[in-house]
Each structure stands twice: as structure tokens, then as C-alpha cells.
Amino acid sequence: MPQKNKTLGEFIIENQEEFRYSSGELSRLINSIRLAAKVVNHEVNKAGLVDILGTAGDTNIQGEDQQKLDIYANNAFIRTLTNREIVCGIASEEEDDFITIKGRNEQHDNKYVVLIDPLDGSSNIDVNVSVGTIFSVYRRITPSGTPVTLEDFLQPGNKQVAAGYIIYGTSTMLVYSTGHGVNGFTLNPAIGTFYLSHPNMKFPKDGTIYSVNEGNYVHFPQGIKDYIKYCQEEEGDRPYTSRYIGSLVSDLHRNMIKGGIYIYPNTAKNPKGKLRLLYECNPMAFVIEQAGGMASDGFTKILDIKPTELHQRIPFICGSLNMVLKAKQFMQNV
Ligand code: P6P
């Protein structure tokens, strides 16, 4: 068990050999995420103090108003990832198409693609609710030296080489995995250093919290309706507690610590689900499964789904293993 209070930098150096590719590349990749996280954290934490709230007037491909912090976070992560000469392409919720990045000498020889939701839950910013960044990392599959293509981004989640999230909450944490378990680092803002505060995080196999927007109940698939009623029955450790923040990173982080299930099924407004497979569900599923939890669309493991488009949506049921298995039973028994 890694000892607490180690810095993120020390942790990366001590665990470089776990990264099955060139050791130095992981350091540069995670260090660019770390830098961007600190830059975004600084702005998020002062959002209420300066006129950075409110929509920037633009709308993203999702048709959602872009909060100014969305744009700020998107630019911060793209800038730091670009400057580290390790990434050949970036896809973002805030960008209609992926961005091609050239390496040294204008060559297309960087090896990784990164997909990000730069500020998930940003509609919560002006009501002071925690928001987060979600990131997913793959090794490119098209030949080095050629421009990155859509194929490099449409890999199944089980091909991720690293993934994680930053939660800008009562404290700012970076939680990530490179396929060898999950570790959480808490930022000491006074000195700008992340410290290992949650070594070897494990998703409790059982829980008594369910997180779903019950406002959409009438449009849920019957199996989800049946599972929610099951959560509410008086029996054993039920009724469960309903906790829904409306910020994926916040709900999942709480459930990973306390145990619980998060459900965003298909609804009338979002017949394919609301959450994005590539830069929300896949990275969160990678972390959840590395911690011993489960992530499904109700029938198939999220990580096994072959993506077909950059911004595709998918139903998302994830969290404590035995709770997700129970929900899947209800989905499959309809
Ligand atoms: P609703 C935020 O917009 C988000 O993508 C997730 O962070 C959150 O869990 C979900 O959507 C909230 O959606 O429809 O319940 O407001």
C-alpha cells in the first residue's frame, strides 16, 4: 500500500515502471494534467468573485450554453497537453471535432490521444456546486508520422492506458489509474502540491445510495423503474438513500467512497442517454472497474463497447458491483 502524504510527483516516479510504455511519457502526461488542474482550480475557486460566470454566448456541439469557465478549462487543458510534446490529438466535449497536434519539428510523431470533458457539471458553477474534469488516454493506433485520425479516438474503453478525474470540491482532488489500481491525490492550495491522500481506492461492493434524476422517472425504461422501486422498498438495508448532485464527478466520487450506484438511463429528452461514451463514461468506467466496481449500459460493459462517433451518448449505470448487478437483473428481466 503506497504510503500517504507522498507527493504526486514522487508517486509517478516510483510507479513509472507500471506504465507499459516509455516510462518518461507517463510522467509528462500526468504532469500536464496536474498543471492544468491547478490552473483550472484557481479559476473555479474564484468564479464567484469575478465576472467569469455566465454564458460566453457560444453554444457547444451539445447545444448547451458554454459557460465562460468551460472555455477557460478547455483551453487550459489543450494548452498544457500541447506543450508537453506527447499528445498527437485531443478530443473535447467543447470541440466539435478532434484537434491534431504536431510534435517536435512539425512531425506527427507523438504517441497518445487524450479525450476530455474539461468542466463536467459546469451548469452548477454559479450555484457553487462541485464540478470536475474527466480525462481519458489512449495510445494512437494509426502509424506514427501520419496525422491522427478519428480511428485513434474511437477505441473501446478497455484500450485506455490511463484515465481519471479532477473534482473541484471542498478540496480539489486528482483521482486516476494507469491500469494498476486507483489512487487519489488532494491539492494543498497553499503550496500547489498534490499529496497522496487516498491510496489504492476500492469501490465498496455494496452500498445504500442511489443517484438518479427521478424527475425523468416516467420516461425511464421499465427495468430502471422497477430497480428504483426496489431501492425504495422497506426490506433489509432498504429503503436506500437518494443522493443526486447533478454533477457526475461529484456523485461518482461520493459513491466510490461510501458505496452506491449512479444511473443515467435513456429518457424521452435523451433517447440514447445523456452522458458521452468517449470522455465521460469510458474514463469513469475505467476508474470504477480498476477500483472493483462495475459500469454498464444496462446490458454490456461500458469498456467493451466499440464507439462509432466522437460525441455519442450512452445509458450509464455504474458503481458498487452488487448494486449494478441487481440493476442489470431488473433491466434484463423486463
Ligand atoms: P440532469 C452534467 O451536465 C452532467 O453531464 C453530469 O455531470 C450530471 O450527472 C448530469 O449531466 C446531470 O443531468 O439531466 O440530471 O441535469
mmCIF file of N, CA and C and ligand atoms in Angstrom, residues 64 93 117 119-124 130-132 134 212-216 244-252 262-264 267 269-270 274-276 280 313, ligand 1:
data_model
loop_
_atom_site.group_PDB
_atom_site.id
_atom_site.type_symbol
_atom_site.label_atom_id
_atom_site.label_comp_id
_atom_site.label_asym_id
_atom_site.label_seq_id
_atom_site.Cartn_x
_atom_site.Cartn_y
_atom_site.Cartn_z
ATOM 1 N N GLU A 64 -25.516 23.174 -25.746
ATOM 2 C CA GLU A 64 -25.591 23.779 -24.404
ATOM 3 C C GLU A 64 -24.866 25.120 -24.400
ATOM 4 N N GLU A 93 -15.311 17.697 -25.153
ATOM 5 C CA GLU A 93 -16.737 17.981 -25.223
ATOM 6 C C GLU A 93 -16.969 19.363 -25.820
ATOM 7 N N ASP A 117 -13.539 15.863 -20.886
ATOM 8 C CA ASP A 117 -14.665 16.736 -20.577
ATOM 9 C C ASP A 117 -14.061 17.777 -19.632
ATOM 10 N N LEU A 119 -14.872 20.551 -18.126
ATOM 11 C CA LEU A 119 -15.545 21.007 -16.911
ATOM 12 C C LEU A 119 -16.954 20.417 -16.874
ATOM 13 N N ASP A 120 -17.024 19.161 -16.375
ATOM 14 C CA ASP A 120 -18.320 18.481 -16.336
ATOM 15 C C ASP A 120 -19.173 19.053 -15.191
ATOM 16 N N GLY A 121 -20.444 19.214 -15.480
ATOM 17 C CA GLY A 121 -21.358 19.734 -14.460
ATOM 18 C C GLY A 121 -21.294 21.250 -14.373
ATOM 19 N N SER A 122 -20.780 21.872 -15.446
ATOM 20 C CA SER A 122 -20.493 23.323 -15.359
ATOM 21 C C SER A 122 -21.750 24.152 -15.126
ATOM 22 N N SER A 123 -22.933 23.577 -15.382
ATOM 23 C CA SER A 123 -24.156 24.353 -15.121
ATOM 24 C C SER A 123 -24.313 24.588 -13.614
ATOM 25 N N ASN A 124 -23.502 23.858 -12.817
ATOM 26 C CA ASN A 124 -23.597 24.022 -11.355
ATOM 27 C C ASN A 124 -22.689 25.131 -10.837
ATOM 28 N N SER A 130 -19.905 21.493 -6.596
ATOM 29 C CA SER A 130 -18.652 20.925 -7.120
ATOM 30 C C SER A 130 -18.796 20.519 -8.582
ATOM 31 N N VAL A 131 -17.738 20.761 -9.339
ATOM 32 C CA VAL A 131 -17.677 20.345 -10.746
ATOM 33 C C VAL A 131 -16.382 19.564 -10.938
ATOM 34 N N GLY A 132 -16.174 19.043 -12.146
ATOM 35 C CA GLY A 132 -14.979 18.223 -12.346
ATOM 36 C C GLY A 132 -14.493 18.182 -13.775
ATOM 37 N N ILE A 134 -12.832 15.387 -16.540
ATOM 38 C CA ILE A 134 -12.684 13.941 -16.767
ATOM 39 C C ILE A 134 -11.736 13.752 -17.950
ATOM 40 N N VAL A 212 -29.895 9.195 -9.116
ATOM 41 C CA VAL A 212 -30.591 9.261 -10.416
ATOM 42 C C VAL A 212 -31.500 10.481 -10.389
ATOM 43 N N ASN A 213 -31.694 11.104 -11.544
ATOM 44 C CA ASN A 213 -32.606 12.247 -11.621
ATOM 45 C C ASN A 213 -34.033 11.715 -11.760
ATOM 46 N N GLU A 214 -34.716 11.573 -10.651
ATOM 47 C CA GLU A 214 -36.045 10.954 -10.653
ATOM 48 C C GLU A 214 -37.087 11.827 -11.333
ATOM 49 N N GLY A 215 -36.700 13.025 -11.695
ATOM 50 C CA GLY A 215 -37.612 13.887 -12.474
ATOM 51 C C GLY A 215 -37.931 13.277 -13.825
ATOM 52 N N ASN A 216 -37.006 12.388 -14.291
ATOM 53 C CA ASN A 216 -37.227 11.738 -15.593
ATOM 54 C C ASN A 216 -37.916 10.378 -15.451
ATOM 55 N N TYR A 244 -28.435 12.893 -5.261
ATOM 56 C CA TYR A 244 -28.146 13.255 -6.660
ATOM 57 C C TYR A 244 -27.739 14.719 -6.726
ATOM 58 N N ILE A 245 -26.459 14.942 -7.050
ATOM 59 C CA ILE A 245 -25.925 16.315 -7.043
ATOM 60 C C ILE A 245 -26.148 16.987 -8.399
ATOM 61 N N GLY A 246 -26.212 16.127 -9.457
ATOM 62 C CA GLY A 246 -26.318 16.701 -10.803
ATOM 63 C C GLY A 246 -24.941 17.039 -11.363
ATOM 64 N N SER A 247 -23.924 16.471 -10.758
ATOM 65 C CA SER A 247 -22.536 16.622 -11.218
ATOM 66 C C SER A 247 -21.919 15.232 -11.155
ATOM 67 N N LEU A 248 -21.708 14.642 -12.360
ATOM 68 C CA LEU A 248 -21.282 13.242 -12.437
ATOM 69 C C LEU A 248 -20.068 12.950 -11.567
ATOM 70 N N VAL A 249 -19.052 13.817 -11.670
ATOM 71 C CA VAL A 249 -17.813 13.554 -10.924
ATOM 72 C C VAL A 249 -18.102 13.540 -9.427
ATOM 73 N N SER A 250 -18.944 14.487 -8.974
ATOM 74 C CA SER A 250 -19.249 14.571 -7.530
ATOM 75 C C SER A 250 -20.041 13.353 -7.067
ATOM 76 N N ASP A 251 -21.060 12.962 -7.836
ATOM 77 C CA ASP A 251 -21.872 11.804 -7.436
ATOM 78 C C ASP A 251 -21.037 10.522 -7.431
ATOM 79 N N LEU A 252 -20.215 10.354 -8.459
ATOM 80 C CA LEU A 252 -19.403 9.126 -8.531
ATOM 81 C C LEU A 252 -18.316 9.101 -7.460
ATOM 82 N N TYR A 262 -24.885 4.973 -9.557
ATOM 83 C CA TYR A 262 -25.277 6.166 -10.332
ATOM 84 C C TYR A 262 -25.948 5.671 -11.610
ATOM 85 N N ILE A 263 -27.113 6.246 -11.912
ATOM 86 C CA ILE A 263 -27.858 5.795 -13.097
ATOM 87 C C ILE A 263 -28.264 6.999 -13.938
ATOM 88 N N TYR A 264 -27.851 7.007 -15.224
ATOM 89 C CA TYR A 264 -28.415 7.967 -16.163
ATOM 90 C C TYR A 264 -28.905 7.180 -17.382
ATOM 91 N N THR A 267 -33.787 8.602 -21.786
ATOM 92 C CA THR A 267 -35.043 9.273 -21.406
ATOM 93 C C THR A 267 -35.688 9.810 -22.680
ATOM 94 N N LYS A 269 -36.026 12.917 -23.468
ATOM 95 C CA LYS A 269 -35.192 14.010 -23.994
ATOM 96 C C LYS A 269 -33.883 13.471 -24.556
ATOM 97 N N ASN A 270 -33.389 12.413 -23.960
ATOM 98 C CA ASN A 270 -32.116 11.811 -24.414
ATOM 99 C C ASN A 270 -32.333 10.326 -24.654
ATOM 100 N N LYS A 274 -27.811 10.534 -21.794
ATOM 101 C CA LYS A 274 -27.286 11.904 -21.876
ATOM 102 C C LYS A 274 -25.759 11.911 -21.883
ATOM 103 N N LEU A 275 -25.166 10.995 -21.147
ATOM 104 C CA LEU A 275 -23.714 11.063 -20.948
ATOM 105 C C LEU A 275 -22.959 10.578 -22.178
ATOM 106 N N ARG A 276 -21.755 11.137 -22.346
ATOM 107 C CA ARG A 276 -20.935 10.857 -23.521
ATOM 108 C C ARG A 276 -20.047 9.650 -23.256
ATOM 109 N N GLU A 280 -16.730 10.828 -20.930
ATOM 110 C CA GLU A 280 -17.357 10.769 -19.597
ATOM 111 C C GLU A 280 -17.433 9.314 -19.130
ATOM 112 N N ARG A 313 -23.756 9.413 -27.252
ATOM 113 C CA ARG A 313 -24.299 9.306 -25.902
ATOM 114 C C ARG A 313 -24.596 7.832 -25.606
HETATM 115 P P1 P6P B 1 -29.517 16.157 -15.412
HETATM 116 C C1 P6P B 1 -23.841 17.495 -16.138
HETATM 117 O O1 P6P B 1 -24.460 18.233 -17.190
HETATM 118 C C2 P6P B 1 -23.978 16.019 -16.484
HETATM 119 O O2 P6P B 1 -23.319 15.767 -17.683
HETATM 120 C C3 P6P B 1 -23.428 15.165 -15.360
HETATM 121 O O3 P6P B 1 -22.345 15.763 -14.725
HETATM 122 C C4 P6P B 1 -24.625 15.016 -14.434
HETATM 123 O O4 P6P B 1 -24.597 13.817 -13.680
HETATM 124 C C5 P6P B 1 -25.802 15.019 -15.408
HETATM 125 O O5 P6P B 1 -25.365 15.687 -16.593
HETATM 126 C C6 P6P B 1 -26.987 15.786 -14.841
HETATM 127 O O6 P6P B 1 -28.015 15.721 -15.819
HETATM 128 O O7 P6P B 1 -30.323 15.889 -16.661
HETATM 129 O O8 P6P B 1 -29.933 15.242 -14.267
HETATM 130 O O9 P6P B 1 -29.445 17.594 -15.001
#
